[in-house]
Amino acid sequence: MKLLKEKIQSEGKVLSDQVLKVDSFLNHQIDPVLMVEIGKEFAKRFEAEQITKVLTIESSGIAPGLMAALELKVPVVFARKRKSLTLIDDLLTAEVHSFTKNETNQISVSRKYIGKNDHVLIIDDFLANGQAALALAEIVNEAGAKVSGMGIVIEKSFQPGGDLLREKGFKIESLARIASLAGGVSFVEEMEVVR
Ligand code: 5GP
């Protein structure tokens, strides 16, 4: 997705060979115009899948997840990373090891909001080792629903998550695929060093 790649080129900060910081438009401050376009792109890529629900994880998945859900005209549910006092329903849970924080959290979703007839589109901001996406897929499976696809804003293709999830048979659509962060951002398609 050209607009997203341009944004990564102009505003992304390479923190290490492994980590890209994009908190001027995705992870802290959010660019709403870009988010609308991201939502349209996800909706286009998954229009054949008869999605009934978008599932994401707090907090950075919520903006792209909401915009995809708006375009697909379905509800969005976000998994919580911390127990909420008001989340007293029967819960679907999974363990997820965080790539950036190096800690394991239990994530949870109320059983009320994913049912066995749902065709779920999982959305997340980054794909690194695939642990967040796998935990969300586990929650969908626990609900007896179907994972109809996974939409990722930024995939770091040099890390193992993308291959892992594709080998498991998930339909993955990533809007920007990064081949390397060593010495700057290189995208998969053009292998063009921009920073
Ligand atoms: P995974 O579970 O695939 O290993 O990592 C995905 C999660 O880690 C995403 O939800 C995202 O929040 C975070 N993450 C992974 N890599 C990066 C990165 O390079 N930059 C930022 N900002 N977050 C990342």
XYZ file of N, CA and C and ligand atoms in Angstrom:
609
model
N 0.863 -1.180 0.000
C 0.000 0.000 0.000
C 0.910 1.243 0.000
N 0.814 1.978 -1.111
C 1.787 3.056 -1.374
C 1.802 4.136 -0.272
N 0.614 4.592 0.101
C 0.525 5.668 1.098
C 1.184 5.265 2.432
N 0.942 4.022 2.822
C 1.515 3.515 4.072
C 3.033 3.437 3.975
N 3.513 2.931 2.855
C 4.972 2.807 2.692
C 5.630 4.180 2.706
N 4.969 5.150 2.084
C 5.524 6.522 2.095
C 5.592 7.066 3.520
N 4.561 6.761 4.284
C 4.518 7.216 5.682
C 5.640 6.554 6.485
N 5.834 5.254 6.273
C 6.917 4.542 6.968
C 8.262 5.152 6.574
N 8.407 5.433 5.294
C 9.652 6.039 4.803
C 9.909 7.392 5.446
N 8.858 8.210 5.522
C 9.090 9.579 5.980
C 9.087 9.708 7.511
N 8.323 8.851 8.209
C 8.185 9.068 9.665
C 8.657 7.905 10.539
N 8.866 6.717 9.947
C 9.301 5.558 10.738
C 10.714 5.754 11.253
N 10.936 5.276 12.484
C 12.282 5.356 13.074
C 12.763 3.935 13.345
N 13.909 3.597 12.781
C 14.471 2.269 13.009
C 15.171 2.279 14.367
N 14.603 1.546 15.333
C 15.189 1.548 16.687
C 16.320 0.532 16.816
N 16.211 -0.540 16.038
C 17.254 -1.569 16.008
C 17.011 -2.363 14.732
N 17.824 -3.402 14.504
C 17.604 -4.254 13.320
C 16.269 -4.995 13.394
N 15.648 -4.982 14.604
C 14.428 -5.762 14.825
C 13.170 -4.915 14.995
N 13.350 -3.669 15.427
C 12.173 -2.894 15.852
C 12.040 -1.567 15.101
N 10.828 -1.337 14.596
C 10.485 -0.094 13.897
C 9.510 0.694 14.763
N 9.801 1.975 14.936
C 8.897 2.815 15.727
C 8.041 3.645 14.766
N 6.743 3.550 14.920
C 5.833 4.315 14.048
C 4.786 5.032 14.905
N 5.261 5.641 15.983
C 4.257 6.205 16.883
C 3.814 7.621 16.525
N 4.245 8.125 15.372
C 3.682 9.408 14.929
C 2.396 9.211 14.135
N 2.118 7.945 13.689
C 0.880 7.761 12.913
C 0.093 6.500 13.256
N 0.688 5.555 14.036
C -0.016 4.295 14.292
C -0.036 3.879 15.765
N 1.083 4.000 16.461
C 1.171 3.414 17.801
C 0.991 4.384 18.974
N 0.870 5.678 18.671
C 0.665 6.625 19.780
C -0.231 7.752 19.253
N 0.343 8.657 18.469
C -0.500 9.551 17.672
C -1.023 8.702 16.502
N -2.260 8.985 16.092
C -2.858 8.195 15.005
C -3.282 9.119 13.876
N -2.911 8.758 12.645
C -3.292 9.539 11.470
C -4.640 9.004 10.958
N -5.716 9.756 11.160
C -7.043 9.228 10.810
C -7.254 9.060 9.308
N -6.618 9.920 8.521
C -6.785 9.824 7.057
C -6.127 8.530 6.563
N -4.950 8.251 7.086
C -4.265 6.998 6.730
C -5.085 5.796 7.214
N -5.663 5.909 8.417
C -6.446 4.783 8.966
C -7.664 4.477 8.090
N -8.306 5.522 7.557
C -9.451 5.292 6.670
C -9.007 4.491 5.445
N -7.866 4.883 4.884
C -7.355 4.186 3.694
C -6.974 2.740 4.028
N -6.388 2.545 5.203
C -6.025 1.195 5.656
C -7.297 0.333 5.783
N -8.334 0.911 6.342
C -9.608 0.188 6.476
C -10.169 -0.219 5.120
N -10.118 0.708 4.163
C -10.635 0.404 2.808
C -9.825 -0.718 2.157
N -8.510 -0.652 2.334
C -7.637 -1.658 1.721
C -7.906 -3.046 2.318
N -8.034 -3.123 3.639
C -8.352 -4.422 4.261
C -9.709 -4.930 3.758
N -10.683 -4.033 3.713
C -12.029 -4.449 3.288
C -11.980 -5.006 1.861
N -11.213 -4.342 0.994
C -11.087 -4.806 -0.402
C -10.450 -6.197 -0.460
N -9.389 -6.369 0.340
C -8.656 -7.635 0.270
C -9.436 -8.816 0.863
N -10.404 -8.514 1.745
C -11.147 -9.617 2.372
C -12.629 -9.596 1.987
N -12.969 -8.884 0.900
C -14.400 -8.726 0.578
C -15.070 -10.055 0.232
N -14.291 -11.033 -0.247
C -14.890 -12.312 -0.641
C -15.109 -13.251 0.548
N -14.679 -12.877 1.705
C -14.642 -13.820 2.840
C -15.887 -13.801 3.730
N -16.843 -12.988 3.409
C -18.084 -12.905 4.218
C -17.800 -12.738 5.711
N -16.962 -11.756 5.990
C -16.562 -11.480 7.375
C -17.787 -11.012 8.177
N -17.928 -11.559 9.377
C -19.022 -11.099 10.253
C -18.496 -10.336 11.459
N -17.178 -10.443 11.722
C -16.617 -9.766 12.893
C -15.134 -9.524 12.706
N -14.669 -8.376 13.191
C -13.228 -8.109 13.216
C -12.769 -8.304 14.660
N -11.626 -8.996 14.818
C -11.048 -9.192 16.152
C -9.637 -8.632 16.157
N -9.345 -7.791 17.144
C -8.003 -7.238 17.260
C -7.589 -7.263 18.723
N -6.456 -6.605 19.026
C -5.923 -6.641 20.391
C -5.566 -5.219 20.800
N -5.871 -4.883 22.053
C -5.568 -3.521 22.495
C -4.056 -3.322 22.620
N -3.558 -2.117 22.451
C -4.311 -0.955 22.044
C -4.088 -0.600 20.574
N -2.923 -0.965 20.041
C -2.588 -0.461 18.696
C -3.359 -1.119 17.552
N -4.019 -2.237 17.833
C -4.810 -2.861 16.774
C -6.169 -2.195 16.595
N -6.579 -1.399 17.599
C -7.961 -0.901 17.588
C -8.235 0.055 16.424
N -7.304 0.972 16.157
C -7.565 1.945 15.076
C -7.698 1.253 13.714
N -6.711 0.452 13.279
C -6.902 -0.215 11.979
C -8.062 -1.213 12.007
N -8.274 -1.881 13.163
C -9.380 -2.841 13.270
C -10.725 -2.160 13.118
N -10.872 -1.022 13.758
C -12.135 -0.280 13.680
C -12.405 0.191 12.246
N -11.362 0.671 11.595
C -11.561 1.178 10.232
C -11.897 0.062 9.247
N -11.283 -1.111 9.439
C -11.631 -2.261 8.586
C -13.086 -2.657 8.843
N -13.470 -2.676 10.127
C -14.835 -3.065 10.492
C -15.864 -2.084 9.950
N -15.500 -0.799 9.957
C -16.403 0.225 9.432
C -16.682 -0.028 7.941
N -15.619 -0.312 7.197
C -15.771 -0.563 5.757
C -16.541 -1.853 5.483
N -16.288 -2.873 6.326
C -16.960 -4.170 6.135
C -18.360 -4.185 6.748
N -18.654 -3.112 7.511
C -19.959 -2.961 8.178
C -20.265 -4.117 9.127
N -19.248 -4.438 9.955
C -19.414 -5.475 10.976
C -18.845 -4.924 12.282
N -19.180 -5.514 13.435
C -18.594 -5.026 14.688
C -17.115 -5.391 14.819
N -16.416 -4.627 15.636
C -15.027 -4.962 15.979
C -14.961 -5.261 17.477
N -14.230 -6.308 17.818
C -14.015 -6.669 19.222
C -12.521 -6.599 19.474
N -12.112 -6.009 20.604
C -10.681 -6.066 20.895
C -10.424 -6.908 22.135
N -9.402 -7.756 22.033
C -8.999 -8.561 23.183
C -8.327 -7.647 24.195
N -8.639 -7.875 25.459
C -8.025 -7.082 26.537
C -6.785 -7.796 27.052
N -5.783 -6.974 27.379
C -4.545 -7.549 27.906
C -4.564 -7.622 29.431
N -5.395 -6.806 30.025
C -5.480 -6.823 31.495
C -6.907 -7.109 31.907
N -7.001 -7.768 33.031
C -8.343 -8.074 33.542
C -9.076 -6.772 33.841
N -10.283 -6.667 33.348
C -11.080 -5.482 33.621
C -12.122 -5.841 34.667
N -12.375 -4.904 35.581
C -13.358 -5.156 36.639
C -14.751 -5.389 36.064
N -14.981 -4.793 34.883
C -16.322 -4.931 34.296
C -16.431 -6.153 33.377
N -15.271 -6.794 33.123
C -15.301 -7.956 32.229
C -15.559 -9.208 33.068
N -16.810 -9.370 33.454
C -17.152 -10.444 34.392
C -17.859 -11.607 33.699
N -17.986 -11.499 32.355
C -18.676 -12.568 31.626
C -17.774 -13.785 31.516
N -18.360 -14.819 30.962
C -17.612 -16.015 30.616
C -16.567 -15.611 29.556
N -15.297 -15.932 29.819
C -14.242 -15.405 28.953
C -13.578 -16.463 28.079
N -13.183 -16.027 26.891
C -12.302 -16.816 26.042
C -10.906 -16.254 26.299
N -9.915 -17.102 26.570
C -8.585 -16.570 26.911
C -7.479 -17.288 26.150
N -6.336 -16.613 26.029
C -5.140 -17.229 25.432
C -3.927 -16.491 25.983
N -2.786 -17.181 25.946
C -1.543 -16.567 26.415
C -0.820 -15.961 25.212
N -0.246 -14.763 25.404
C 0.540 -14.180 24.310
C 1.819 -13.574 24.856
N 2.923 -13.961 24.197
C 4.211 -13.385 24.599
C 4.456 -12.148 23.746
N 4.676 -11.016 24.416
C 4.844 -9.765 23.684
C 6.264 -9.617 23.158
N 6.349 -9.347 21.852
C 7.651 -9.176 21.197
C 8.356 -7.932 21.717
N 7.635 -6.824 21.837
C 8.283 -5.561 22.203
C 8.499 -5.436 23.709
N 7.608 -6.034 24.509
C 7.728 -5.848 25.969
C 8.395 -7.024 26.661
N 8.607 -8.125 25.927
C 9.211 -9.338 26.479
C 8.520 -9.801 27.765
N 7.196 -9.846 27.701
C 6.416 -10.366 28.836
C 5.235 -11.162 28.296
N 4.747 -12.072 29.135
C 3.608 -12.894 28.710
C 2.340 -12.388 29.385
N 1.321 -12.162 28.577
C 0.031 -11.710 29.102
C -1.047 -12.706 28.738
N -2.048 -12.736 29.607
C -3.233 -13.482 29.215
C -4.173 -12.488 28.561
N -4.648 -12.797 27.368
C -5.609 -11.901 26.720
C -6.999 -12.530 26.817
N -8.001 -11.681 26.868
C -9.343 -12.231 27.008
C -10.398 -11.454 26.233
N -11.408 -12.209 25.841
C -12.561 -11.668 25.102
C -13.804 -12.313 25.715
N -14.831 -11.530 25.887
C -16.077 -12.091 26.395
C -16.677 -13.063 25.369
N -17.082 -14.205 25.862
C -17.689 -15.226 24.995
C -18.936 -14.688 24.277
N -19.524 -13.647 24.864
C -20.740 -13.039 24.292
C -20.527 -12.492 22.886
N -19.281 -12.068 22.589
C -19.070 -11.307 21.353
C -18.465 -12.079 20.187
N -18.139 -13.359 20.398
C -17.750 -14.197 19.254
C -18.534 -15.495 19.354
N -19.284 -15.785 18.309
C -20.131 -16.982 18.333
C -19.681 -17.976 17.278
N -20.231 -19.186 17.358
C -19.719 -20.240 16.481
C -20.013 -19.995 14.992
N -20.936 -19.111 14.694
C -21.221 -18.849 13.282
C -20.398 -17.697 12.702
N -19.544 -17.111 13.522
C -18.776 -15.949 13.042
C -17.643 -16.346 12.088
N -17.459 -15.471 11.074
C -16.300 -15.541 10.172
C -15.432 -14.346 10.554
N -14.327 -14.632 11.217
C -13.587 -13.564 11.886
C -12.359 -13.134 11.083
N -12.235 -11.815 10.954
C -11.012 -11.231 10.379
C -10.176 -10.710 11.546
N -8.971 -11.256 11.697
C -8.052 -10.808 12.748
C -7.197 -9.677 12.188
N -7.111 -8.579 12.917
C -6.310 -7.427 12.473
C -5.280 -7.094 13.551
N -4.041 -6.808 13.128
C -3.065 -6.284 14.097
C -2.148 -5.282 13.408
N -1.476 -4.487 14.230
C -0.607 -3.445 13.664
C 0.679 -4.022 13.083
N 1.329 -4.941 13.822
C 2.607 -5.511 13.386
C 2.534 -7.021 13.396
N 3.311 -7.641 12.512
C 3.527 -9.089 12.583
C 5.029 -9.310 12.713
N 5.430 -9.929 13.842
C 6.858 -10.211 14.082
C 7.029 -11.723 14.199
N 6.811 -12.275 15.395
C 6.921 -13.731 15.577
C 5.581 -14.447 15.453
N 4.529 -13.677 15.306
C 3.206 -14.271 15.081
C 2.455 -14.665 16.341
N 3.002 -14.319 17.508
C 2.386 -14.786 18.757
C 1.034 -14.118 19.041
N 0.934 -12.826 18.755
C -0.331 -12.121 18.999
C -1.425 -12.679 18.085
N -1.084 -12.839 16.798
C -2.078 -13.352 15.836
C -2.498 -14.777 16.199
N -1.530 -15.600 16.626
C -1.862 -16.986 17.012
C -2.772 -17.030 18.233
N -2.501 -16.140 19.194
C -3.349 -16.102 20.398
C -4.773 -15.676 20.025
N -4.895 -14.726 19.102
C -6.236 -14.302 18.666
C -6.938 -15.451 17.934
N -6.172 -16.196 17.124
C -6.759 -17.341 16.410
C -7.233 -18.399 17.411
N -6.472 -18.565 18.492
C -6.854 -19.538 19.529
C -8.194 -19.147 20.156
N -8.363 -17.854 20.381
C -9.621 -17.366 20.958
C -10.796 -17.638 20.011
N -10.556 -17.419 18.716
C -11.609 -17.693 17.718
C -11.949 -19.192 17.727
N -10.911 -20.021 17.776
C -11.141 -21.479 17.802
C -11.913 -21.890 19.046
N -11.544 -21.293 20.195
C -12.242 -21.599 21.451
C -13.735 -21.286 21.346
N -14.030 -20.243 20.566
C -15.436 -19.851 20.395
C -16.150 -20.759 19.399
N -15.382 -21.615 18.719
C -15.972 -22.487 17.692
C -16.223 -21.746 16.389
N -15.628 -20.543 16.254
C -15.826 -19.737 15.037
C -14.688 -19.992 14.048
N -14.755 -19.304 12.889
C -13.782 -19.545 11.824
C -12.876 -18.325 11.659
N -11.569 -18.561 11.569
C -10.654 -17.467 11.212
C -10.673 -17.371 9.685
N -11.245 -16.279 9.167
C -11.358 -16.146 7.710
C -10.181 -15.400 7.114
N -9.349 -14.827 7.956
C -8.167 -14.146 7.433
C -7.502 -13.332 8.512
N -6.283 -12.885 8.182
C -5.538 -12.012 9.090
C -5.022 -10.831 8.288
N -5.312 -9.628 8.761
C -4.853 -8.410 8.097
C -3.833 -7.724 8.985
N -2.663 -7.496 8.431
C -1.562 -6.921 9.201
C -1.172 -5.586 8.561
N -0.999 -4.568 9.368
C -0.587 -3.282 8.788
C 0.876 -3.373 8.334
N 1.776 -3.767 9.232
C 3.198 -3.844 8.878
C 3.750 -5.223 9.245
N 4.141 -5.983 8.225
C 4.761 -7.292 8.464
C 6.267 -7.161 8.353
N 6.979 -7.641 9.379
C 8.432 -7.690 9.274
C 8.763 -9.092 8.766
N 8.964 -9.183 7.454
C 9.074 -10.487 6.791
C 10.358 -11.223 7.132
N 11.309 -10.500 7.735
C 12.563 -11.170 8.116
C 12.411 -11.893 9.453
N 11.273 -11.739 10.104
C 10.998 -12.470 11.334
C 10.037 -13.622 11.003
N 9.962 -14.642 11.873
C 9.327 -15.903 11.441
C 7.794 -15.947 11.415
N 7.115 -14.924 11.947
C 5.657 -14.998 12.090
C 4.896 -15.225 10.790
N 5.267 -14.513 9.747
C 4.549 -14.612 8.467
C 4.578 -16.029 7.917
N 5.780 -16.639 7.885
C 5.908 -18.012 7.367
C 5.132 -18.985 8.250
N 5.266 -18.790 9.565
C 4.586 -19.678 10.520
C 3.075 -19.701 10.282
N 2.500 -18.502 10.150
C 1.042 -18.407 9.999
C 0.594 -18.904 8.621
N 1.384 -18.600 7.574
C 1.016 -19.063 6.225
C 1.106 -20.592 6.153
N 2.132 -21.163 6.812
C 2.252 -22.632 6.847
C 1.050 -23.270 7.539
N 0.475 -22.568 8.492
C -0.712 -23.093 9.181
C -1.973 -22.915 8.338
N -1.828 -22.263 7.182
C -2.954 -22.156 6.254
C -3.786 -20.898 6.378
N -3.344 -19.946 7.197
C -4.118 -18.704 7.320
C -3.916 -17.831 6.094
N -4.991 -17.141 5.681
C -4.872 -16.158 4.592
C -4.387 -14.856 5.226
N -3.159 -14.473 4.921
C -2.573 -13.268 5.527
C -2.441 -12.187 4.470
N -2.893 -10.996 4.782
C -2.695 -9.838 3.900
C -1.980 -8.769 4.701
N -0.774 -8.406 4.262
C -0.006 -7.366 4.943
C 0.089 -6.155 4.020
N -0.156 -4.976 4.577
C -0.209 -3.780 3.720
C 1.177 -3.225 3.424
N 2.150 -3.519 4.291
C 3.551 -3.183 3.993
C 4.389 -4.331 4.526
N 5.279 -4.844 3.686
C 6.139 -5.959 4.121
C 7.581 -5.485 4.127
N 8.180 -5.563 5.293
C 9.552 -5.081 5.443
C 10.516 -6.256 5.347
N 11.464 -6.134 4.426
C 12.441 -7.207 4.203
C 13.570 -7.122 5.205
N 13.939 -5.896 5.579
C 15.053 -5.721 6.511
C 15.006 -4.329 7.135
N 15.496 -4.251 8.374
C 15.654 -2.944 9.017
C 17.145 -2.629 9.199
N 17.988 -3.516 8.716
C 19.434 -3.315 8.883
C 19.891 -2.187 7.950
N 20.365 -1.120 8.521
C 20.829 0.015 7.718
C 19.709 0.834 7.110
N 18.487 0.622 7.534
C 17.337 1.373 7.005
C 16.218 0.430 6.623
N 15.079 1.023 6.256
C 13.902 0.206 5.916
C 13.994 -0.262 4.457
N 13.968 -1.586 4.235
C 13.833 -2.118 2.869
C 12.518 -2.868 2.800
N 11.706 -2.557 1.794
C 10.435 -3.257 1.623
C 10.646 -4.519 0.791
N 9.759 -5.493 0.979
C 9.912 -6.771 0.284
C 9.849 -6.614 -1.229
N 8.845 -5.918 -1.746
C 8.668 -5.877 -3.197
C 9.849 -5.276 -3.948
N 10.226 -4.065 -3.555
C 11.241 -3.387 -4.364
C 12.651 -3.429 -3.782
N 12.760 -3.942 -2.532
C 14.058 -3.997 -1.867
C 14.789 -2.658 -1.934
N 14.000 -1.602 -1.759
C 14.565 -0.273 -1.927
C 14.927 0.307 -0.548
N 16.173 0.669 -0.350
C 16.570 1.238 0.949
C 16.168 2.693 0.967
N 15.372 3.073 1.959
C 14.859 4.438 1.978
C 15.357 5.245 3.159
N 16.073 4.641 4.073
C 16.540 5.419 5.214
C 17.887 4.882 5.644
P 4.305 -10.891 17.348
O 3.268 -11.379 18.298
O 3.977 -11.142 15.903
O 5.693 -11.371 17.713
O 4.401 -9.323 17.537
C 3.306 -8.525 17.213
C 3.027 -7.524 18.287
O 4.223 -6.949 18.799
C 2.215 -6.393 17.692
O 0.954 -6.423 18.301
C 2.973 -5.128 18.035
O 2.270 -4.432 19.031
C 4.298 -5.558 18.580
N 5.428 -5.336 17.643
C 6.188 -6.294 17.049
N 7.182 -5.753 16.343
C 7.065 -4.417 16.468
C 7.824 -3.303 15.953
O 8.828 -3.422 15.226
N 7.385 -2.060 16.305
C 6.294 -1.867 17.093
N 5.951 -0.607 17.366
N 5.565 -2.889 17.605
C 5.941 -4.151 17.299
